[in-house]
Coordinates of C-alpha atoms in Angstrom, one line a residue:
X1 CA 0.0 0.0 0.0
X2 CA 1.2 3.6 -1.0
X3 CA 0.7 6.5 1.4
X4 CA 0.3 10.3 0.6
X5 CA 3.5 10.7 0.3
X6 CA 4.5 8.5 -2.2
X7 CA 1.4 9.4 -4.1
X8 CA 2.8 13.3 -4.1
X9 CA 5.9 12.2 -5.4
X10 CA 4.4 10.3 -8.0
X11 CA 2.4 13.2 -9.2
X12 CA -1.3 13.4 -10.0
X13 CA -0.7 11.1 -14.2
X14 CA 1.2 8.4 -12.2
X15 CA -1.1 8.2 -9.3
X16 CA -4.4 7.9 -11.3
X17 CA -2.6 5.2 -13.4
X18 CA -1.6 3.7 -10.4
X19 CA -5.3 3.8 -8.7
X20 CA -7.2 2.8 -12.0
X21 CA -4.4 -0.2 -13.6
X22 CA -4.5 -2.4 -10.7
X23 CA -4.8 -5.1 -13.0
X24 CA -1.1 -4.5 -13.9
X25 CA 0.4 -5.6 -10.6
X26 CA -0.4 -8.9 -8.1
X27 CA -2.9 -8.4 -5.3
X28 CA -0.1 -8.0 -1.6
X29 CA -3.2 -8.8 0.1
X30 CA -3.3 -12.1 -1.2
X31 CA 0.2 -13.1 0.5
X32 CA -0.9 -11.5 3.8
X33 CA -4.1 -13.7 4.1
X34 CA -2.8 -16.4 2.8
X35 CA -0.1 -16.3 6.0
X36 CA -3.3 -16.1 8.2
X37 CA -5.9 -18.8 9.3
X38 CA -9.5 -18.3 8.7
X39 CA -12.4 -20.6 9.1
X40 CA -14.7 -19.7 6.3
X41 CA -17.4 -21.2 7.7
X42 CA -17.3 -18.9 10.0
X43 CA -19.2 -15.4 9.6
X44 CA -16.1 -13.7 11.7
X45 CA -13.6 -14.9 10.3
X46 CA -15.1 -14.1 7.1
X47 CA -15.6 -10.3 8.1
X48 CA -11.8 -10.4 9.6
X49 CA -10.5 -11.6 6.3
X50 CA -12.3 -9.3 3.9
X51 CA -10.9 -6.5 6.6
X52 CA -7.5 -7.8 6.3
X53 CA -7.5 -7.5 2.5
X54 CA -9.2 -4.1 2.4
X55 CA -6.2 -3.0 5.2
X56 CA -3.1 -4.8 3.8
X57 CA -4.0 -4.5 -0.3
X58 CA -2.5 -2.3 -3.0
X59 CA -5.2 -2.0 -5.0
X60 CA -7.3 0.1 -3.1
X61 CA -9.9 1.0 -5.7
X62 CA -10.6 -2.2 -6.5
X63 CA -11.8 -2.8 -2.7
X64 CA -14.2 -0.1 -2.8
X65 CA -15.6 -1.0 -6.3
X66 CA -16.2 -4.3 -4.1
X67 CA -17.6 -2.7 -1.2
X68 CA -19.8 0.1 -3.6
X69 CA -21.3 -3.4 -5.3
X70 CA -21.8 -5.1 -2.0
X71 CA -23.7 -2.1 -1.0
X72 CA -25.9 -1.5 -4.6
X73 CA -26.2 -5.5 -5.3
X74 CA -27.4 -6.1 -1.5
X75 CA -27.1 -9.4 0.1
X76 CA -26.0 -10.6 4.1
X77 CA -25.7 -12.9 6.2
X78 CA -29.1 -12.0 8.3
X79 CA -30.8 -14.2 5.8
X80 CA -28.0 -15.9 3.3
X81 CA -26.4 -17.3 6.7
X82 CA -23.4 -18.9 4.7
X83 CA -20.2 -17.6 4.9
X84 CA -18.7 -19.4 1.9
X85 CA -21.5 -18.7 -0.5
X86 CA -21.1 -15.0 1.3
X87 CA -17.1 -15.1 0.3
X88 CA -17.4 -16.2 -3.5
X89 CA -20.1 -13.4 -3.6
X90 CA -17.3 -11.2 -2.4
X91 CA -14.9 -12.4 -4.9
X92 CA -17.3 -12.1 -7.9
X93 CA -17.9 -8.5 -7.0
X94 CA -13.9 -8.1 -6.7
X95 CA -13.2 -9.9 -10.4
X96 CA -16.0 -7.4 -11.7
X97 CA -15.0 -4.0 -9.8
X98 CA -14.6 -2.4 -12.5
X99 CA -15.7 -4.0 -15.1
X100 CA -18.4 -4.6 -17.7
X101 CA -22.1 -3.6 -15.6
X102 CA -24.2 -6.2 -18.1
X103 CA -21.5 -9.4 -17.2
X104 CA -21.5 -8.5 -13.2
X105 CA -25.3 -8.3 -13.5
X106 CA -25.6 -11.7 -15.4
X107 CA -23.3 -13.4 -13.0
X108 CA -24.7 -11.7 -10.1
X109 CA -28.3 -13.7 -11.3
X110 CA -27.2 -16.5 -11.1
X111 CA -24.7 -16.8 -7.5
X112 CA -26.4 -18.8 -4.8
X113 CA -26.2 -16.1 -2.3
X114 CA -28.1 -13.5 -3.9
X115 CA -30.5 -16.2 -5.5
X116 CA -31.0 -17.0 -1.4
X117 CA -31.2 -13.3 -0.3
X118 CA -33.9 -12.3 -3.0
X119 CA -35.9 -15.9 -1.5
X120 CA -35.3 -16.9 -5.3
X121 CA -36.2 -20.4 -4.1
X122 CA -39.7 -19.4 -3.4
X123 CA -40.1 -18.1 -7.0
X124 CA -42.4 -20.3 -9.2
X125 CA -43.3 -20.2 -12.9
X126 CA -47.0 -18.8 -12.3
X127 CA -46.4 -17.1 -9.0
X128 CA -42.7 -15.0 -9.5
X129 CA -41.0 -13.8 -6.8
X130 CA -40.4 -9.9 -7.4
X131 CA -37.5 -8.8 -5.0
X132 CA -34.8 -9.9 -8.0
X133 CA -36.6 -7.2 -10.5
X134 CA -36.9 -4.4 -7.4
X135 CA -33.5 -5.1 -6.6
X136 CA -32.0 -5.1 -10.2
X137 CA -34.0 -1.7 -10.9
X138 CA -32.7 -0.3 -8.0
X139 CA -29.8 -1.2 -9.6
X140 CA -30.2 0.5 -12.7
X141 CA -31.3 3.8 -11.5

């Protein structure tokens, strides 16, 4: 991670570069958790590790993309109650920070924790269940 100063040095070109081309260098928050030891199937040690990589990484932007889609594409563990279905959620938002809207919605459709958060279970044929339109509108606006 890069701190104020460094990014001053750098100068404003070289910073944004930095910020936006993440893509171009390997994720130091991956080596730091990797040297930890979390349970995923275990909603605090799931919280702890998605702190860890927000704290330790040096793509910064790319956390926030995550944590702005977490907040538009709703979903938690009050009702998904899964931690590992909560993580890969977590990761698909991650791959897609900043990516193509129309490929992280299509993917979004289709992962089991937002299928359970939007009760997409309880949808039948002749009797749809609405909260996966309300929340892809809310989406969209």
């Amino acid at each position: 991670m890069l701190f104020r100063s460094q990014f001053v040095a750098m100068g404003y070109e070289a910073t944004v570069d930095w910020l936006l081309n993440y893509d171009d260098r390997e994720d130091t928050a991956e080596a730091q958790l990797a040297s930890l030891e979390f349970d995923f199937t275990k909603r605090e040690d799931l919280k702890r590790w998605w702190f860890v990589r927000m704290l330790t990484t040096n793509r910064p932007l790319q956390e926030k993309m995550t944590l702005f889609w977490h907040g538009l594409l709703t979903s938690g563990f009050s009702k998904v109650n899964n931690p590992l279905e909560m993580k890969a959620q977590n990761e698909l938002l991650r791959a897609n920070a900043l990516g193509n809207f129309q490929n992280l919605v299509t993917q979004i459709s289709t992962d089991a924790a937002m299928l359970r958060w939007l009760d997409g279970n309880n949808s039948r044929r002749k009797a749809p269940n609405e909260n996966y339109a309300r929340e892809i509108g809310r989406a969209h606006v």
